[in-house]
mmCIF file of C-alpha atoms and ligand atoms in Angstrom:
data_model
loop_
_atom_site.group_PDB
_atom_site.id
_atom_site.type_symbol
_atom_site.label_atom_id
_atom_site.label_comp_id
_atom_site.label_asym_id
_atom_site.label_seq_id
_atom_site.Cartn_x
_atom_site.Cartn_y
_atom_site.Cartn_z
ATOM 1 C CA MET A 1 167.427 45.361 114.603
ATOM 2 C CA LYS A 2 164.745 48.400 115.589
ATOM 3 C CA VAL A 3 166.877 50.792 117.319
ATOM 4 C CA LEU A 4 164.825 53.499 120.037
ATOM 5 C CA PHE A 5 166.995 56.943 121.498
ATOM 6 C CA VAL A 6 165.205 58.101 124.044
ATOM 7 C CA CYS A 7 166.119 61.363 126.471
ATOM 8 C CA LEU A 8 163.282 63.801 128.664
ATOM 9 C CA GLY A 9 161.861 65.188 125.928
ATOM 10 C CA ASN A 10 162.345 64.626 122.166
ATOM 11 C CA ILE A 11 163.530 67.688 120.812
ATOM 12 C CA CYS A 12 167.265 68.051 121.564
ATOM 13 C CA ARG A 13 170.101 64.672 122.411
ATOM 14 C CA SER A 14 167.698 61.445 121.083
ATOM 15 C CA PRO A 15 166.682 63.510 117.810
ATOM 16 C CA MET A 16 169.946 64.607 117.441
ATOM 17 C CA ALA A 17 171.114 61.092 118.405
ATOM 18 C CA GLU A 18 168.381 59.096 115.668
ATOM 19 C CA ALA A 19 169.814 61.658 112.969
ATOM 20 C CA ILE A 20 173.262 60.753 113.248
ATOM 21 C CA PHE A 21 173.038 57.566 112.880
ATOM 22 C CA LYS A 22 170.372 56.631 111.202
ATOM 23 C CA ASN A 23 172.606 58.557 108.769
ATOM 24 C CA MET A 24 175.787 57.001 109.396
ATOM 25 C CA VAL A 25 173.756 53.806 109.082
ATOM 26 C CA ALA A 26 172.668 54.553 105.577
ATOM 27 C CA GLU A 27 176.661 55.417 105.116
ATOM 28 C CA LYS A 28 177.286 51.261 105.399
ATOM 29 C CA GLY A 29 174.449 50.910 103.133
ATOM 30 C CA LEU A 30 172.372 49.457 106.204
ATOM 31 C CA SER A 31 168.836 50.975 106.284
ATOM 32 C CA ARG A 32 167.008 47.972 105.342
ATOM 33 C CA ASP A 33 168.422 46.122 108.504
ATOM 34 C CA ILE A 34 167.908 48.777 110.964
ATOM 35 C CA PHE A 35 164.718 51.658 111.675
ATOM 36 C CA VAL A 36 166.210 54.306 114.356
ATOM 37 C CA SER A 37 163.614 56.703 116.127
ATOM 38 C CA SER A 38 163.737 58.813 118.821
ATOM 39 C CA CYS A 39 161.233 59.108 121.897
ATOM 40 C CA GLY A 40 161.363 60.939 125.099
ATOM 41 C CA THR A 41 159.929 60.028 128.451
ATOM 42 C CA ALA A 42 157.949 63.535 129.533
ATOM 43 C CA GLY A 43 155.214 64.299 126.500
ATOM 44 C CA TYR A 44 155.836 68.078 127.110
ATOM 45 C CA HIS A 45 157.345 68.397 123.143
ATOM 46 C CA ILE A 46 154.818 66.003 121.762
ATOM 47 C CA GLY A 47 154.398 66.558 117.285
ATOM 48 C CA LYS A 48 156.915 69.346 117.397
ATOM 49 C CA PRO A 49 159.925 68.513 115.296
ATOM 50 C CA PRO A 50 163.603 69.251 116.595
ATOM 51 C CA HIS A 51 165.518 72.400 119.000
ATOM 52 C CA ASP A 52 166.482 74.555 116.753
ATOM 53 C CA GLY A 53 170.150 74.812 117.992
ATOM 54 C CA THR A 54 169.586 71.089 117.421
ATOM 55 C CA ARG A 55 168.511 71.450 113.229
ATOM 56 C CA ASP A 56 171.032 73.300 112.655
ATOM 57 C CA ILE A 57 174.089 71.701 114.063
ATOM 58 C CA LEU A 58 172.289 68.509 111.843
ATOM 59 C CA LYS A 59 172.028 71.201 109.360
ATOM 60 C CA SER A 60 175.466 71.942 109.722
ATOM 61 C CA HIS A 61 176.497 68.632 109.519
ATOM 62 C CA GLY A 62 174.183 68.034 105.934
ATOM 63 C CA ILE A 63 171.915 65.646 108.047
ATOM 64 C CA SER A 64 169.182 65.726 107.993
ATOM 65 C CA HIS A 65 165.942 66.243 110.153
ATOM 66 C CA ASP A 66 163.262 66.125 107.311
ATOM 67 C CA GLY A 67 159.558 65.134 108.965
ATOM 68 C CA MET A 68 161.300 64.167 112.576
ATOM 69 C CA GLN A 69 158.071 65.133 115.287
ATOM 70 C CA ALA A 70 158.585 64.276 119.328
ATOM 71 C CA SER A 71 156.514 61.934 121.387
ATOM 72 C CA LYS A 72 156.531 59.576 124.300
ATOM 73 C CA LEU A 73 158.324 56.815 125.368
ATOM 74 C CA GLU A 74 155.281 53.713 126.377
ATOM 75 C CA LYS A 75 154.898 50.664 127.439
ATOM 76 C CA ARG A 76 154.565 48.586 123.993
ATOM 77 C CA HIS A 77 158.364 50.000 122.729
ATOM 78 C CA LEU A 78 160.279 47.668 125.276
ATOM 79 C CA LYS A 79 158.358 45.329 122.901
ATOM 80 C CA GLU A 80 158.268 46.085 119.551
ATOM 81 C CA TYR A 81 161.548 47.778 119.895
ATOM 82 C CA ASP A 82 165.464 45.404 120.162
ATOM 83 C CA ALA A 83 167.212 48.036 122.449
ATOM 84 C CA LEU A 84 166.773 50.918 124.127
ATOM 85 C CA ILE A 85 169.919 53.543 124.190
ATOM 86 C CA ALA A 86 169.002 56.391 127.340
ATOM 87 C CA MET A 87 170.990 59.450 126.539
ATOM 88 C CA ASP A 88 171.116 60.228 130.674
ATOM 89 C CA GLU A 89 170.678 58.099 134.225
ATOM 90 C CA ALA A 90 167.250 59.512 135.190
ATOM 91 C CA ASN A 91 166.244 58.252 131.465
ATOM 92 C CA PHE A 92 168.050 55.326 131.968
ATOM 93 C CA ALA A 93 166.271 54.154 135.136
ATOM 94 C CA ASP A 94 162.197 56.046 134.209
ATOM 95 C CA ILE A 95 162.644 53.991 130.685
ATOM 96 C CA MET A 96 162.832 50.461 133.564
ATOM 97 C CA ARG A 97 160.819 51.545 136.086
ATOM 98 C CA LEU A 98 157.993 50.618 132.459
ATOM 99 C CA LYS A 99 160.052 47.624 131.864
ATOM 100 C CA ASP A 100 158.727 43.891 133.156
ATOM 101 C CA ASP A 101 160.400 39.971 132.656
ATOM 102 C CA SER A 102 157.805 40.118 129.290
ATOM 103 C CA ASP A 103 159.601 42.860 127.663
ATOM 104 C CA THR A 104 162.041 42.204 125.204
ATOM 105 C CA ALA A 105 164.765 44.389 124.354
ATOM 106 C CA TRP A 106 167.599 44.967 125.574
ATOM 107 C CA VAL A 107 168.016 49.104 127.662
ATOM 108 C CA ARG A 108 171.463 50.289 128.396
ATOM 109 C CA LEU A 109 172.652 54.156 128.376
ATOM 110 C CA LEU A 110 174.871 55.021 125.058
ATOM 111 C CA SER A 111 177.729 56.248 126.991
ATOM 112 C CA ASP A 112 178.307 52.419 127.788
ATOM 113 C CA PHE A 113 179.350 52.664 123.859
ATOM 114 C CA SER A 114 182.323 55.094 124.416
ATOM 115 C CA LYS A 115 185.590 55.089 125.779
ATOM 116 C CA GLY A 116 185.195 58.904 127.055
ATOM 117 C CA ASP A 117 184.399 58.818 131.213
ATOM 118 C CA TRP A 118 181.818 60.616 130.674
ATOM 119 C CA VAL A 119 177.612 59.128 131.868
ATOM 120 C CA SER A 120 174.806 61.071 131.164
ATOM 121 C CA VAL A 121 175.033 62.779 127.268
ATOM 122 C CA PRO A 122 174.521 66.847 128.216
ATOM 123 C CA ASP A 123 171.827 67.992 127.949
ATOM 124 C CA PRO A 124 172.004 71.161 125.919
ATOM 125 C CA TRP A 125 168.723 71.966 126.640
ATOM 126 C CA TYR A 126 171.037 73.323 130.023
ATOM 127 C CA THR A 127 173.473 73.922 128.510
ATOM 128 C CA GLY A 128 173.462 75.693 125.154
ATOM 129 C CA ASP A 129 176.286 73.510 123.797
ATOM 130 C CA PHE A 130 174.954 72.091 120.607
ATOM 131 C CA GLU A 131 178.114 71.590 119.180
ATOM 132 C CA GLN A 132 179.466 69.270 122.755
ATOM 133 C CA THR A 133 176.575 67.544 122.539
ATOM 134 C CA TYR A 134 176.973 66.624 118.446
ATOM 135 C CA ALA A 135 179.836 65.575 119.746
ATOM 136 C CA LEU A 136 180.054 62.769 122.182
ATOM 137 C CA LEU A 137 177.281 61.683 119.775
ATOM 138 C CA THR A 138 179.144 61.199 117.110
ATOM 139 C CA GLU A 139 181.412 58.979 118.407
ATOM 140 C CA SER A 140 179.981 57.190 120.986
ATOM 141 C CA CYS A 141 176.852 56.208 118.574
ATOM 142 C CA GLU A 142 180.753 55.264 115.608
ATOM 143 C CA MET A 143 180.977 52.672 118.599
ATOM 144 C CA LEU A 144 177.118 52.146 119.239
ATOM 145 C CA LEU A 145 176.315 51.009 115.286
ATOM 146 C CA LYS A 146 179.510 48.743 115.310
ATOM 147 C CA TYR A 147 178.893 46.745 118.859
ATOM 148 C CA ILE A 148 175.188 45.944 116.414
ATOM 149 C CA MET A 149 176.726 44.696 113.112
ATOM 150 C CA GLU A 150 179.025 42.136 115.597
ATOM 151 C CA LYS A 151 176.134 41.103 117.519
ATOM 152 C CA SER A 152 174.913 40.412 114.636
ATOM 153 C CA GLU A 153 177.838 38.363 112.428
HETATM 154 P P1 4NP B 201 166.266 66.950 125.720
HETATM 155 O O1 4NP B 201 165.624 68.205 125.898
HETATM 156 O O2 4NP B 201 165.442 65.744 126.465
HETATM 157 O O3 4NP B 201 167.277 66.012 125.373
HETATM 158 O O4 4NP B 201 164.791 67.344 124.946
HETATM 159 C C1 4NP B 201 165.001 68.826 126.625
HETATM 160 C C2 4NP B 201 163.797 69.087 125.673
HETATM 161 C C3 4NP B 201 163.098 69.997 126.517
HETATM 162 C C4 4NP B 201 162.939 70.289 128.088
HETATM 163 C C5 4NP B 201 164.536 69.028 128.579
HETATM 164 C C6 4NP B 201 165.490 68.939 128.650
HETATM 165 N N1 4NP B 201 161.874 71.095 129.227
HETATM 166 O O5 4NP B 201 161.597 71.372 129.859
HETATM 167 O O6 4NP B 201 160.694 70.908 127.735
#
């Protein structure tokens, strides 16, 4: 199973989701079964590490961000990954524009896996609130992992 988290710049939200989800997968002993990565729909920050705020919040929760580098969404990802998880509605629309009938991945908004009434993960690039984003990502990633585990039973 291969999961790709997608945001705009791949320096704030999707790398945070990747690191949180990878950590949850490792804690369940599933690192060999579930591969996790992230990318952005825009190429502004290709090759850069996550934003300072994302690195700081991950570090404060004891979650590694070692070696993470921003990359851009490519058409081939829709065959290479099983699931693409969009952080917001614009990311979702951009993915769907790229997708055709031959592509095998399923595409969902991360908020589909939340009990909360939010739709888009707030972007700390604009809000400056990395803690709020961390909390929403943690809650929804737990539900996403539960969904994937139940689906693969
Ligand atoms: P992200 O946040 O999509 O969560 O990584 C952003 C990062 C950079 C920009 C916008 C959003 N930017 O305009 O450079």
